[in-house]
Amino acid sequence: KAGVTQTPRYLIKTRGQQVTLSCSPISGHRSVSWYQQTPGQGLQFLFEYFSETQRNKGNFPGRFSGRQFSNSRSEMNVSTLELGDSALYLCASSMGHGGETQYFGPGTRLLVL
Amino acid sequence: GESVGLHLPTLSVQEGDNSIINCAYSNSASDYFIWYKQESGKGPQFIIDIRSNMDKRQGQRVTDLLNKTVKHLSLQIAATQPGDSAVYFCAENPHSGNTGKLIFGQGTTLQVKP
């Protein structure tokens, strides 16, 4: 069974631009969660999507948004990029029942200049 | 607030020795905990999980211990190998009923000396 895939793997943007990242979950998984990883803050939860609906949201500004499609693939968007948005963005998928293992993709490394 | 913290940022062990990585969590309502291993340039990889109705869970060369009284997790790795070198994170699922939200600790870097 194929694992979680994320595209692109690397991205360089400039301040003020916007970016869209994509995540394809493991086949059969209906929940996709997004995390931001930085050296200073560690892994922080952004949001979770289940059955095309945002089910949980972390403490990030409204510039961070996401969506999920009927095939469970998910995208996250960051608008008006800031230098501090430079990070590794990880998505994880699970069946969606809660209290279960989440499997992570390799991440998208975003650098904002 | 919610937090999961690790006691030591870096752990250095000799190849073949046992490693113990500790983690404290703060949410007494959390009932599901996961350990992940992250190698450089990769996403976190699942190692082992444990539910709050258990005290101990054993995997291949790894043992997961949960002490709910003091809200403490411990990952024990037997006969540590160079391939075990990575950053290890504990994570808690604070509302396991219907959520995929995980709260992560800061991570412990495990260095294995040959």
GROMACS .gro file of C-alpha atoms in nm:
model
  227
    1LYS     CA    1   0.000   0.000   0.000
    2ALA     CA    2   0.144   0.336  -0.097
    3GLY     CA    3   0.225   0.577   0.184
    4VAL     CA    4   0.130   0.939   0.226
    5THR     CA    5   0.264   1.154  -0.055
    6GLN     CA    6   0.321   1.527  -0.056
    7THR     CA    7   0.397   1.764  -0.341
    8PRO     CA    8   0.603   1.958  -0.403
    9ARG     CA    9   0.890   1.844  -0.183
   10TYR     CA   10   1.068   2.179  -0.192
   11LEU     CA   11   0.945   2.529  -0.256
   12ILE     CA   12   1.099   2.875  -0.251
   13LYS     CA   13   0.873   3.179  -0.236
   14THR     CA   14   0.909   3.546  -0.153
   15ARG     CA   15   0.727   3.746   0.112
   16GLY     CA   16   0.374   3.840   0.018
   17GLN     CA   17   0.323   3.550  -0.220
   18GLN     CA   18   0.089   3.262  -0.159
   19VAL     CA   19   0.152   2.891  -0.178
   20THR     CA   20  -0.053   2.573  -0.214
   21LEU     CA   21   0.070   2.237  -0.086
   22SER     CA   22  -0.083   1.902  -0.170
   23CYS     CA   23  -0.121   1.580   0.026
   24SER     CA   24  -0.248   1.241  -0.088
   25PRO     CA   25  -0.339   1.013   0.203
   26ILE     CA   26  -0.301   0.638   0.228
   27SER     CA   27  -0.573   0.464   0.032
   28GLY     CA   28  -0.883   0.424   0.249
   29HIS     CA   29  -0.785   0.693   0.497
   30ARG     CA   30  -1.040   0.969   0.532
   31SER     CA   31  -0.865   1.201   0.777
   32VAL     CA   32  -0.580   1.431   0.682
   33SER     CA   33  -0.404   1.645   0.940
   34TRP     CA   34  -0.148   1.915   0.868
   35TYR     CA   35   0.145   2.014   1.088
   36GLN     CA   36   0.411   2.281   1.072
   37GLN     CA   37   0.759   2.188   1.191
   38THR     CA   38   1.022   2.448   1.278
   39PRO     CA   39   1.339   2.422   1.487
   40GLY     CA   40   1.206   2.671   1.739
   41GLN     CA   41   0.845   2.558   1.778
   42GLY     CA   42   0.869   2.190   1.692
   43LEU     CA   43   0.569   2.015   1.543
   44GLN     CA   44   0.250   2.218   1.567
   45PHE     CA   45  -0.097   2.114   1.459
   46LEU     CA   46  -0.251   2.330   1.188
   47PHE     CA   47  -0.584   2.163   1.109
   48GLU     CA   48  -0.755   1.835   1.032
   49TYR     CA   49  -0.996   1.747   0.755
   50PHE     CA   50  -1.236   1.456   0.757
   51SER     CA   51  -1.494   1.384   0.489
   52GLU     CA   52  -1.424   1.719   0.319
   53THR     CA   53  -1.492   1.914   0.642
   54GLN     CA   54  -1.248   2.084   0.875
   55ARG     CA   55  -1.287   1.896   1.201
   56ASN     CA   56  -1.017   2.060   1.412
   57LYS     CA   57  -0.809   2.373   1.392
   58GLY     CA   58  -0.488   2.477   1.566
   59ASN     CA   59  -0.377   2.823   1.671
   60PHE     CA   60  -0.261   2.963   1.341
   61PRO     CA   61  -0.373   3.285   1.171
   62GLY     CA   62  -0.637   3.288   0.902
   63ARG     CA   63  -0.366   3.308   0.634
   64PHE     CA   64  -0.341   2.932   0.676
   65SER     CA   65  -0.630   2.747   0.520
   66GLY     CA   66  -0.702   2.410   0.374
   67ARG     CA   67  -0.953   2.192   0.203
   68GLN     CA   68  -1.022   1.830   0.131
   69PHE     CA   69  -1.160   1.673  -0.181
   70SER     CA   70  -1.402   1.385  -0.221
   71ASN     CA   71  -1.112   1.144  -0.282
   72SER     CA   72  -0.964   1.253   0.056
   73ARG     CA   73  -0.673   1.436  -0.102
   74SER     CA   74  -0.605   1.761   0.079
   75GLU     CA   75  -0.446   2.094   0.005
   76MET     CA   76  -0.329   2.365   0.234
   77ASN     CA   77  -0.282   2.725   0.134
   78VAL     CA   78  -0.078   2.998   0.294
   79SER     CA   79  -0.147   3.351   0.175
   80THR     CA   80   0.064   3.664   0.219
   81LEU     CA   81   0.371   3.466   0.311
   82GLU     CA   82   0.598   3.587   0.589
   83LEU     CA   83   0.959   3.494   0.660
   84GLY     CA   84   0.843   3.306   0.968
   85ASP     CA   85   0.637   3.071   0.753
   86SER     CA   86   0.957   2.899   0.643
   87ALA     CA   87   0.915   2.547   0.774
   88LEU     CA   88   0.862   2.183   0.694
   89TYR     CA   89   0.493   2.123   0.635
   90LEU     CA   90   0.383   1.770   0.713
   91CYS     CA   91   0.059   1.597   0.650
   92ALA     CA   92  -0.058   1.281   0.818
   93SER     CA   93  -0.345   1.050   0.737
   94SER     CA   94  -0.555   0.808   0.937
   95MET     CA   95  -0.887   0.626   0.911
   96GLY     CA   96  -1.046   0.915   1.100
   97HIS     CA   97  -1.198   0.741   1.399
   98GLY     CA   98  -0.975   0.920   1.653
   99GLY     CA   99  -0.731   0.762   1.891
  100GLU     CA  100  -0.545   0.590   1.610
  101THR     CA  101  -0.209   0.602   1.442
  102GLN     CA  102  -0.141   0.884   1.203
  103TYR     CA  103   0.101   0.816   0.920
  104PHE     CA  104   0.313   1.100   0.797
  105GLY     CA  105   0.431   1.199   0.454
  106PRO     CA  106   0.784   1.321   0.380
  107GLY     CA  107   0.683   1.686   0.406
  108THR     CA  108   0.717   1.995   0.191
  109ARG     CA  109   1.010   2.218   0.275
  110LEU     CA  110   0.903   2.582   0.227
  111LEU     CA  111   1.156   2.862   0.225
  112VAL     CA  112   1.028   3.220   0.224
  113LEU     CA  113   1.278   3.485   0.116
  114GLY     CA  114  -0.201   2.504   2.854
  115GLU     CA  115  -0.157   2.181   2.665
  116SER     CA  116   0.200   2.063   2.632
  117VAL     CA  117   0.403   1.753   2.592
  118GLY     CA  118   0.762   1.797   2.692
  119LEU     CA  119   1.074   1.589   2.671
  120HIS     CA  120   1.323   1.585   2.955
  121LEU     CA  121   1.647   1.571   2.755
  122PRO     CA  122   1.714   1.731   2.418
  123THR     CA  123   2.007   1.498   2.331
  124LEU     CA  124   2.090   1.143   2.436
  125SER     CA  125   2.420   0.982   2.341
  126VAL     CA  126   2.463   0.606   2.384
  127GLN     CA  127   2.709   0.340   2.287
  128GLU     CA  128   2.606   0.090   2.021
  129GLY     CA  129   2.462  -0.216   2.190
  130ASP     CA  130   2.353  -0.033   2.504
  131ASN     CA  131   1.991   0.026   2.597
  132SER     CA  132   1.838   0.372   2.546
  133ILE     CA  133   1.565   0.535   2.749
  134ILE     CA  134   1.383   0.840   2.618
  135ASN     CA  135   1.142   1.015   2.852
  136CYS     CA  136   0.841   1.233   2.796
  137ALA     CA  137   0.605   1.423   3.026
  138TYR     CA  138   0.254   1.517   2.923
  139SER     CA  139   0.021   1.764   3.087
  140ASN     CA  140  -0.331   1.672   2.974
  141SER     CA  141  -0.468   1.413   3.214
  142ALA     CA  142  -0.761   1.356   2.977
  143SER     CA  143  -0.533   1.225   2.701
  144ASP     CA  144  -0.586   0.856   2.644
  145TYR     CA  145  -0.372   0.776   2.343
  146PHE     CA  146   0.002   0.827   2.302
  147ILE     CA  147   0.237   0.767   2.012
  148TRP     CA  148   0.613   0.761   1.966
  149TYR     CA  149   0.759   0.870   1.637
  150LYS     CA  150   1.110   0.856   1.496
  151GLN     CA  151   1.224   1.120   1.252
  152GLU     CA  152   1.538   1.085   1.045
  153SER     CA  153   1.697   1.377   0.868
  154GLY     CA  154   1.498   1.484   0.563
  155LYS     CA  155   1.208   1.250   0.635
  156GLY     CA  156   0.867   1.269   0.795
  157PRO     CA  157   0.799   1.118   1.137
  158GLN     CA  158   0.779   0.739   1.133
  159PHE     CA  159   0.547   0.551   1.369
  160ILE     CA  160   0.727   0.340   1.628
  161ILE     CA  161   0.474   0.231   1.888
  162ASP     CA  162   0.157   0.352   2.057
  163ILE     CA  163  -0.013   0.294   2.389
  164ARG     CA  164  -0.357   0.363   2.531
  165SER     CA  165  -0.429   0.489   2.878
  166ASN     CA  166  -0.575   0.156   2.989
  167MET     CA  167  -0.230   0.001   2.951
  168ASP     CA  168   0.093   0.045   3.149
  169LYS     CA  169   0.328  -0.122   2.908
  170ARG     CA  170   0.344  -0.214   2.543
  171GLN     CA  171   0.620  -0.409   2.379
  172GLY     CA  172   0.739  -0.403   2.021
  173GLN     CA  173   1.044  -0.530   1.845
  174ARG     CA  174   1.337  -0.401   2.056
  175VAL     CA  175   1.118  -0.123   2.194
  176THR     CA  176   0.912  -0.099   2.510
  177ASP     CA  177   0.662   0.176   2.577
  178LEU     CA  178   0.583   0.255   2.940
  179LEU     CA  179   0.302   0.479   3.060
  180ASN     CA  180   0.272   0.611   3.413
  181LYS     CA  181  -0.059   0.792   3.438
  182THR     CA  182  -0.006   0.889   3.800
  183VAL     CA  183   0.281   1.121   3.711
  184LYS     CA  184   0.181   1.171   3.347
  185HIS     CA  185   0.501   1.024   3.211
  186LEU     CA  186   0.594   0.818   2.907
  187SER     CA  187   0.912   0.628   2.849
  188LEU     CA  188   1.048   0.469   2.532
  189GLN     CA  189   1.308   0.202   2.589
  190ILE     CA  190   1.519   0.079   2.299
  191ALA     CA  191   1.712  -0.242   2.354
  192ALA     CA  192   2.055  -0.304   2.199
  193THR     CA  193   2.065   0.036   2.032
  194GLN     CA  194   2.200   0.033   1.677
  195PRO     CA  195   2.346   0.307   1.456
  196GLY     CA  196   2.024   0.300   1.254
  197ASP     CA  197   1.837   0.413   1.565
  198SER     CA  198   2.006   0.753   1.545
  199ALA     CA  199   1.726   1.004   1.490
  200VAL     CA  200   1.501   1.250   1.668
  201TYR     CA  201   1.231   1.085   1.877
  202PHE     CA  202   0.900   1.253   1.950
  203CYS     CA  203   0.621   1.159   2.182
  204ALA     CA  204   0.273   1.278   2.093
  205GLU     CA  205  -0.059   1.275   2.273
  206ASN     CA  206  -0.408   1.269   2.132
  207PRO     CA  207  -0.596   1.486   2.382
  208HIS     CA  208  -0.944   1.413   2.251
  209SER     CA  209  -0.920   1.073   2.097
  210GLY     CA  210  -1.293   1.036   2.042
  211ASN     CA  211  -1.314   1.217   1.713
  212THR     CA  212  -1.003   1.406   1.636
  213GLY     CA  213  -0.677   1.368   1.453
  214LYS     CA  214  -0.506   1.641   1.651
  215LEU     CA  215  -0.174   1.537   1.802
  216ILE     CA  216   0.029   1.744   2.046
  217PHE     CA  217   0.400   1.679   2.011
  218GLY     CA  218   0.690   1.712   2.247
  219GLN     CA  219   1.000   1.901   2.139
  220GLY     CA  220   1.192   1.585   2.056
  221THR     CA  221   1.501   1.405   2.182
  222THR     CA  222   1.798   1.351   1.954
  223LEU     CA  223   1.941   1.004   1.996
  224GLN     CA  224   2.306   0.969   1.893
  225VAL     CA  225   2.449   0.618   1.875
  226LYS     CA  226   2.826   0.592   1.900
  227PRO     CA  227   2.987   0.294   1.724
   0.00000   0.00000   0.00000
